[in-house]
Amino acid sequence: YSPLPITFSQEYQTAQFERMRQLDMQPIHGFNRRD
C-alpha cells in the first residue's frame, strides 16, 4: 500500500479543527464537542 496522505496525520487534523473554530464554521455537535 502507498503511504497515507498528509491529511490523515493527527497534526493536520488538529490544525484543521482549530482553523474551523477560528472561522466559526458549522457548529460541532455530539460527544466530541469541545467548548
PDB file of C-alpha atoms in Angstrom:
ATOM      1  CA  TYR A   1       0.000   0.000   0.000  1.00  0.00           C
ATOM      2  CA  SER A   2       1.062   3.574  -0.549  1.00  0.00           C
ATOM      3  CA  PRO A   3       1.644   5.866   2.457  1.00  0.00           C
ATOM      4  CA  LEU A   4      -1.336   7.721   3.892  1.00  0.00           C
ATOM      5  CA  PRO A   5      -1.960  11.288   2.713  1.00  0.00           C
ATOM      6  CA  ILE A   6      -0.810  14.135   4.975  1.00  0.00           C
ATOM      7  CA  THR A   7      -4.456  14.924   5.745  1.00  0.00           C
ATOM      8  CA  PHE A   8      -4.607  11.755   7.861  1.00  0.00           C
ATOM      9  CA  SER A   9      -1.935  12.963  10.291  1.00  0.00           C
ATOM     10  CA  GLN A  10      -3.035  13.983  13.782  1.00  0.00           C
ATOM     11  CA  GLU A  11      -1.247  17.342  13.487  1.00  0.00           C
ATOM     12  CA  TYR A  12      -3.064  18.218  10.258  1.00  0.00           C
ATOM     13  CA  GLN A  13      -6.476  17.230  11.634  1.00  0.00           C
ATOM     14  CA  THR A  14      -5.901  19.233  14.824  1.00  0.00           C
ATOM     15  CA  ALA A  15      -4.818  22.298  12.835  1.00  0.00           C
ATOM     16  CA  GLN A  16      -7.846  21.992  10.551  1.00  0.00           C
ATOM     17  CA  PHE A  17     -10.177  21.684  13.559  1.00  0.00           C
ATOM     18  CA  GLU A  18      -8.689  24.809  15.144  1.00  0.00           C
ATOM     19  CA  ARG A  19      -8.991  26.715  11.854  1.00  0.00           C
ATOM     20  CA  MET A  20     -12.657  25.724  11.584  1.00  0.00           C
ATOM     21  CA  ARG A  21     -13.240  27.015  15.110  1.00  0.00           C
ATOM     22  CA  GLN A  22     -11.466  30.309  14.372  1.00  0.00           C
ATOM     23  CA  LEU A  23     -13.525  30.853  11.235  1.00  0.00           C
ATOM     24  CA  ASP A  24     -16.688  29.936  13.169  1.00  0.00           C
ATOM     25  CA  MET A  25     -17.701  27.357  10.608  1.00  0.00           C
ATOM     26  CA  GLN A  26     -20.542  24.909  11.144  1.00  0.00           C
ATOM     27  CA  PRO A  27     -21.072  24.212  14.837  1.00  0.00           C
ATOM     28  CA  ILE A  28     -19.859  20.895  16.138  1.00  0.00           C
ATOM     29  CA  HIS A  29     -22.415  18.721  17.918  1.00  0.00           C
ATOM     30  CA  GLY A  30     -22.130  15.448  19.752  1.00  0.00           C
ATOM     31  CA  PHE A  31     -19.955  13.726  22.285  1.00  0.00           C
ATOM     32  CA  ASN A  32     -16.676  15.106  20.903  1.00  0.00           C
ATOM     33  CA  ARG A  33     -17.729  18.731  21.212  1.00  0.00           C
ATOM     34  CA  ARG A  34     -15.144  20.910  22.947  1.00  0.00           C
ATOM     35  CA  ASP A  35     -16.026  24.294  24.392  1.00  0.00           C
TER      36      ASP A  35
END
